Amino acid sequence: TLRDEGTSLVSLVVGDGSSWRFVSQMGPPRAERVTGLHAGAGFASAVVRHEGGAAVVGGDDSDEVTWLSLDGAVSATTRLSEPRAFPAAAFVGGELIVVSGGTVERAPRERAGEPVAVEGLPAGTGGALALSPSGDALLYLGFEVDGAPSAETFVLRGCPEACAAEPGPAWEEPRAGVAFTRTDAGTLWLVGGEGSARIDLVVWDGSAPRFEAGPTLAGPRAGAAVFEQASGVVTVAGGEGPDGPSRTFEQCTPAALDPFG
């Protein structure tokens, strides 16, 4: 996840062996090890940016959420209603909304998470929740069902108080290993994937999402690190290419830059 602190860019990387906070200004980034995360936190967790920092959600056989402040310190630890590996999560209305295995729950910072009755969602694994710029809808996409990426998407409305799901636009080319990032202007980037150099963009017409074609990568990348630099310009780094792990990065520019401020 990425946070802009004035002139600094802060990235949080949560891994199985260790987790790190990278702070960059004009020179090389400063690396700081993050400690105190809950047992099971790692690659199977969701990392969600929010106004006061970030939340590390679930993980390997984990029902916990660790809340981090902007300086990387643990500010709180709460529990979900059940263990959740590879959840999709987003921060909306002052609470976490977490989707995993066809179920939804709301998780405030101050107390344990609680299930929300939502009908019609598949028992998916992974994927992303993308908040609309207006803040009144979420798009759930990029999940896998029975080990295969799904073309289905769902729009959740009324969260966090009373989520309801409806079918969203079909994703034309679903693929495993896609990387997600949401820009400050609210555009969701779906970058690469297994054997793919494709980039898809999700933009919103009010509270209605739609897919658009984005720029194309120089070559296939699966599981890359993806983050916004500024004004909609996105950096894609690492990942798995045809010849194995990549040490390169690319800067991707949309057709029109986002406005400053």
Short mmCIF file of C-alpha atoms in Angstrom, two decimals:
data_model
loop_
_atom_site.label_atom_id
_atom_site.label_comp_id
_atom_site.label_asym_id
_atom_site.label_seq_id
_atom_site.Cartn_x
_atom_site.Cartn_y
_atom_site.Cartn_z
CA THR A 1 0.00 0.00 0.00
CA LEU A 2 1.19 3.58 -0.63
CA ARG A 3 0.87 6.75 1.36
CA ASP A 4 1.93 10.27 0.46
CA GLU A 5 3.25 12.14 3.52
CA GLY A 6 4.01 15.58 2.12
CA THR A 7 7.25 15.03 0.19
CA SER A 8 7.55 11.34 1.17
CA LEU A 9 6.18 8.19 -0.40
CA VAL A 10 5.59 5.32 2.02
CA SER A 11 5.18 1.72 0.85
CA LEU A 12 4.25 -1.23 3.07
CA VAL A 13 5.29 -4.73 1.99
CA VAL A 14 3.91 -7.65 4.03
CA GLY A 15 5.62 -11.00 3.48
CA ASP A 16 5.68 -14.44 5.07
CA GLY A 17 9.23 -14.10 6.40
CA SER A 18 9.33 -10.38 7.23
CA SER A 19 7.47 -7.15 6.56
CA TRP A 20 8.98 -3.78 5.65
CA ARG A 21 8.10 -0.11 5.38
CA PHE A 22 9.91 1.82 2.65
CA VAL A 23 10.10 5.61 2.89
CA SER A 24 11.43 7.49 -0.14
CA GLN A 25 12.01 11.17 -0.78
CA MET A 26 14.56 12.50 -3.25
CA GLY A 27 17.19 9.83 -2.61
CA PRO A 28 17.21 6.04 -2.15
CA PRO A 29 14.35 4.68 -0.02
CA ARG A 30 14.85 4.09 3.69
CA ALA A 31 13.87 0.56 4.77
CA GLU A 32 12.38 -0.08 8.20
CA ARG A 33 11.35 -3.51 9.41
CA VAL A 34 7.72 -3.74 10.59
CA THR A 35 7.22 -5.83 13.73
CA GLY A 36 4.25 -6.81 15.84
CA LEU A 37 1.97 -8.14 13.08
CA HIS A 38 -0.39 -10.95 14.05
CA ALA A 39 0.49 -14.64 13.61
CA GLY A 40 -0.28 -15.76 10.06
CA ALA A 41 0.16 -12.31 8.50
CA GLY A 42 1.95 -12.50 5.16
CA PHE A 43 1.31 -13.12 1.49
CA ALA A 44 -2.16 -14.52 2.29
CA SER A 45 -3.20 -11.24 3.98
CA ALA A 46 -4.89 -8.22 2.46
CA VAL A 47 -3.19 -4.85 3.03
CA VAL A 48 -5.64 -1.95 3.05
CA ARG A 49 -4.73 1.71 3.08
CA HIS A 50 -6.90 4.03 5.14
CA GLU A 51 -6.74 7.60 6.32
CA GLY A 52 -4.67 6.92 9.44
CA GLY A 53 -2.32 4.29 8.02
CA ALA A 54 -2.98 0.69 6.95
CA ALA A 55 -4.65 -2.51 8.09
CA VAL A 56 -3.21 -6.01 7.57
CA VAL A 57 -6.23 -8.32 7.25
CA GLY A 58 -6.28 -12.08 7.89
CA GLY A 59 -3.71 -14.41 6.41
CA ASP A 60 -2.68 -18.03 6.79
CA ASP A 61 -5.28 -19.56 9.15
CA SER A 62 -5.75 -16.12 10.72
CA ASP A 63 -8.83 -14.23 11.92
CA GLU A 64 -6.89 -11.16 13.08
CA VAL A 65 -6.47 -7.60 11.80
CA THR A 66 -3.43 -5.51 12.70
CA TRP A 67 -3.91 -1.74 12.42
CA LEU A 68 -0.76 0.25 11.66
CA SER A 69 -0.22 3.98 12.04
CA LEU A 70 1.64 6.02 9.42
CA ASP A 71 4.96 5.46 11.17
CA GLY A 72 4.55 1.66 10.93
CA ALA A 73 3.72 1.15 14.62
CA VAL A 74 0.89 -1.18 15.64
CA SER A 75 -2.01 0.92 16.91
CA ALA A 76 -4.60 -1.85 17.47
CA THR A 77 -5.35 -5.52 16.89
CA THR A 78 -8.89 -6.80 16.31
CA ARG A 79 -10.49 -10.05 15.18
CA LEU A 80 -12.64 -11.08 12.24
CA SER A 81 -15.63 -13.37 12.64
CA GLU A 82 -13.64 -16.25 11.10
CA PRO A 83 -10.17 -16.97 9.64
CA ARG A 84 -9.74 -15.50 6.18
CA ALA A 85 -6.90 -16.28 3.77
CA PHE A 86 -6.50 -14.14 0.63
CA PRO A 87 -9.48 -11.91 1.46
CA ALA A 88 -10.61 -8.95 -0.63
CA ALA A 89 -10.92 -5.88 1.59
CA ALA A 90 -11.54 -2.15 1.41
CA PHE A 91 -12.01 0.71 3.86
CA VAL A 92 -15.38 2.44 3.52
CA GLY A 93 -17.54 4.48 5.87
CA GLY A 94 -14.94 4.28 8.62
CA GLU A 95 -14.88 0.45 8.61
CA LEU A 96 -13.25 -2.45 6.81
CA ILE A 97 -15.43 -4.48 4.48
CA VAL A 98 -14.00 -7.96 3.94
CA VAL A 99 -15.16 -10.47 1.31
CA SER A 100 -13.94 -14.07 1.24
CA GLY A 101 -15.46 -17.45 0.43
CA GLY A 102 -18.80 -15.98 -0.58
CA THR A 103 -19.34 -14.18 2.74
CA VAL A 104 -19.04 -10.55 3.81
CA GLU A 105 -18.24 -8.93 7.11
CA ARG A 106 -17.75 -5.44 8.50
CA ALA A 107 -14.81 -4.84 10.78
CA PRO A 108 -14.58 -1.55 12.68
CA ARG A 109 -11.30 -0.61 14.29
CA GLU A 110 -12.85 -0.50 17.75
CA ARG A 111 -14.40 -3.98 17.96
CA ALA A 112 -14.50 -7.46 16.43
CA GLY A 113 -15.84 -8.01 12.93
CA GLU A 114 -19.36 -9.23 12.37
CA PRO A 115 -20.96 -11.03 9.39
CA VAL A 116 -23.23 -9.14 6.99
CA ALA A 117 -25.97 -11.09 5.23
CA VAL A 118 -25.35 -10.75 1.48
CA GLU A 119 -26.87 -13.12 -1.06
CA GLY A 120 -25.56 -14.19 -4.44
CA LEU A 121 -21.78 -14.01 -4.03
CA PRO A 122 -19.74 -17.02 -5.23
CA ALA A 123 -17.33 -18.83 -2.92
CA GLY A 124 -14.38 -16.97 -4.40
CA THR A 125 -10.78 -16.70 -3.23
CA GLY A 126 -8.62 -13.61 -3.54
CA GLY A 127 -9.53 -10.69 -5.74
CA ALA A 128 -10.00 -7.04 -4.92
CA LEU A 129 -12.60 -4.61 -3.60
CA ALA A 130 -12.48 -1.23 -5.34
CA LEU A 131 -14.29 1.77 -3.87
CA SER A 132 -16.03 4.18 -6.24
CA PRO A 133 -14.79 7.80 -6.18
CA SER A 134 -18.17 8.81 -4.71
CA GLY A 135 -17.68 6.31 -1.88
CA ASP A 136 -21.14 4.73 -2.23
CA ALA A 137 -20.28 1.51 -4.09
CA LEU A 138 -17.66 -1.24 -4.14
CA LEU A 139 -16.66 -3.47 -7.06
CA TYR A 140 -15.65 -7.03 -6.16
CA LEU A 141 -13.58 -8.63 -8.94
CA GLY A 142 -10.51 -10.68 -9.77
CA PHE A 143 -11.38 -13.62 -7.53
CA GLU A 144 -10.95 -17.29 -8.40
CA VAL A 145 -13.63 -19.98 -8.20
CA ASP A 146 -12.46 -23.62 -8.03
CA GLY A 147 -8.94 -22.45 -8.86
CA ALA A 148 -9.86 -20.58 -12.05
CA PRO A 149 -10.07 -16.77 -12.47
CA SER A 150 -13.67 -15.61 -12.82
CA ALA A 151 -15.06 -13.17 -15.37
CA GLU A 152 -17.88 -12.32 -12.97
CA THR A 153 -17.87 -9.10 -10.95
CA PHE A 154 -20.26 -7.79 -8.33
CA VAL A 155 -21.20 -4.30 -7.15
CA LEU A 156 -21.83 -3.92 -3.41
CA ARG A 157 -24.01 -1.03 -2.29
CA GLY A 158 -25.10 0.19 1.13
CA CYS A 159 -21.91 -0.81 2.95
CA PRO A 160 -20.98 -0.86 5.75
CA GLU A 161 -24.43 -0.76 7.36
CA ALA A 162 -26.30 -3.08 4.99
CA CYS A 163 -24.42 -4.43 1.97
CA ALA A 164 -26.36 -5.69 -1.03
CA ALA A 165 -24.78 -7.32 -4.09
CA GLU A 166 -25.74 -6.99 -7.74
CA PRO A 167 -24.02 -8.25 -10.91
CA GLY A 168 -21.32 -5.97 -12.27
CA PRO A 169 -19.75 -5.72 -15.73
CA ALA A 170 -18.03 -8.86 -17.06
CA TRP A 171 -14.24 -8.82 -17.05
CA GLU A 172 -13.31 -9.62 -20.64
CA GLU A 173 -9.97 -11.32 -19.97
CA PRO A 174 -9.75 -12.72 -16.42
CA ARG A 175 -6.33 -14.06 -15.46
CA ALA A 176 -4.45 -15.38 -12.46
CA GLY A 177 -1.55 -13.41 -11.04
CA VAL A 178 -2.99 -10.00 -11.90
CA ALA A 179 -1.82 -7.10 -9.71
CA PHE A 180 -4.22 -4.42 -8.46
CA THR A 181 -3.77 -0.80 -7.48
CA ARG A 182 -6.28 2.02 -7.05
CA THR A 183 -5.16 5.56 -7.84
CA ASP A 184 -6.10 8.53 -5.69
CA ALA A 185 -8.58 9.60 -8.38
CA GLY A 186 -10.40 6.26 -8.03
CA THR A 187 -9.24 4.35 -11.13
CA LEU A 188 -8.47 0.66 -10.52
CA TRP A 189 -5.54 -0.78 -12.48
CA LEU A 190 -5.47 -4.53 -13.24
CA VAL A 191 -1.90 -5.17 -14.35
CA GLY A 192 -0.43 -8.19 -16.14
CA GLY A 193 -1.11 -11.73 -14.99
CA GLU A 194 0.14 -15.17 -15.91
CA GLY A 195 1.42 -14.95 -19.50
CA SER A 196 -0.16 -11.51 -19.97
CA ALA A 197 1.17 -8.02 -20.69
CA ARG A 198 -2.35 -6.59 -20.66
CA ILE A 199 -3.55 -3.75 -18.41
CA ASP A 200 -7.25 -3.18 -17.78
CA LEU A 201 -8.65 -0.10 -16.07
CA VAL A 202 -11.88 0.16 -14.09
CA VAL A 203 -13.41 3.63 -14.19
CA TRP A 204 -16.73 4.82 -12.75
CA ASP A 205 -19.63 6.69 -14.26
CA GLY A 206 -21.09 7.86 -10.97
CA SER A 207 -21.72 4.60 -9.12
CA ALA A 208 -21.56 2.42 -12.27
CA PRO A 209 -18.18 0.76 -13.02
CA ARG A 210 -16.89 -0.12 -16.48
CA PHE A 211 -13.71 -1.61 -17.93
CA GLU A 212 -11.38 0.24 -20.28
CA ALA A 213 -8.19 -0.82 -22.04
CA GLY A 214 -5.05 0.61 -20.45
CA PRO A 215 -1.46 0.78 -21.72
CA THR A 216 0.37 -2.46 -22.52
CA LEU A 217 3.39 -3.74 -20.61
CA ALA A 218 6.66 -4.43 -22.40
CA GLY A 219 6.20 -8.11 -21.57
CA PRO A 220 4.17 -10.47 -19.39
CA ARG A 221 4.37 -10.02 -15.61
CA ALA A 222 2.50 -11.98 -12.96
CA GLY A 223 2.37 -10.93 -9.31
CA ALA A 224 4.15 -7.62 -9.84
CA ALA A 225 4.36 -4.78 -7.30
CA VAL A 226 2.18 -1.93 -8.56
CA PHE A 227 1.71 1.57 -7.13
CA GLU A 228 0.79 5.08 -8.20
CA GLN A 229 3.55 7.66 -8.46
CA ALA A 230 1.40 10.77 -9.02
CA SER A 231 -1.50 12.00 -11.18
CA GLY A 232 -2.40 8.51 -12.40
CA VAL A 233 1.13 7.49 -13.44
CA VAL A 234 1.69 3.92 -12.20
CA THR A 235 4.94 2.05 -11.54
CA VAL A 236 5.09 -1.72 -12.17
CA ALA A 237 8.06 -3.53 -10.63
CA GLY A 238 9.27 -7.11 -10.45
CA GLY A 239 6.90 -10.01 -10.83
CA GLU A 240 7.28 -13.25 -12.74
CA GLY A 241 8.02 -13.10 -16.46
CA PRO A 242 8.60 -15.76 -19.15
CA ASP A 243 12.21 -16.16 -18.00
CA GLY A 244 11.54 -16.18 -14.26
CA PRO A 245 11.54 -13.39 -11.64
CA SER A 246 12.02 -9.92 -13.11
CA ARG A 247 14.37 -7.23 -11.77
CA THR A 248 12.99 -4.50 -14.05
CA PHE A 249 10.32 -1.87 -13.64
CA GLU A 250 8.11 0.15 -15.97
CA GLN A 251 6.32 3.49 -15.72
CA CYS A 252 2.79 3.35 -17.15
CA THR A 253 0.94 6.50 -18.15
CA PRO A 254 -2.82 6.60 -18.79
CA ALA A 255 -4.32 8.34 -21.81
CA ALA A 256 -4.94 11.43 -19.66
CA LEU A 257 -3.24 12.38 -16.41
CA ASP A 258 -5.29 12.84 -13.26
CA PRO A 259 -5.54 16.44 -12.00
CA PHE A 260 -3.32 17.51 -9.13
CA GLY A 261 -4.80 18.05 -5.69
#
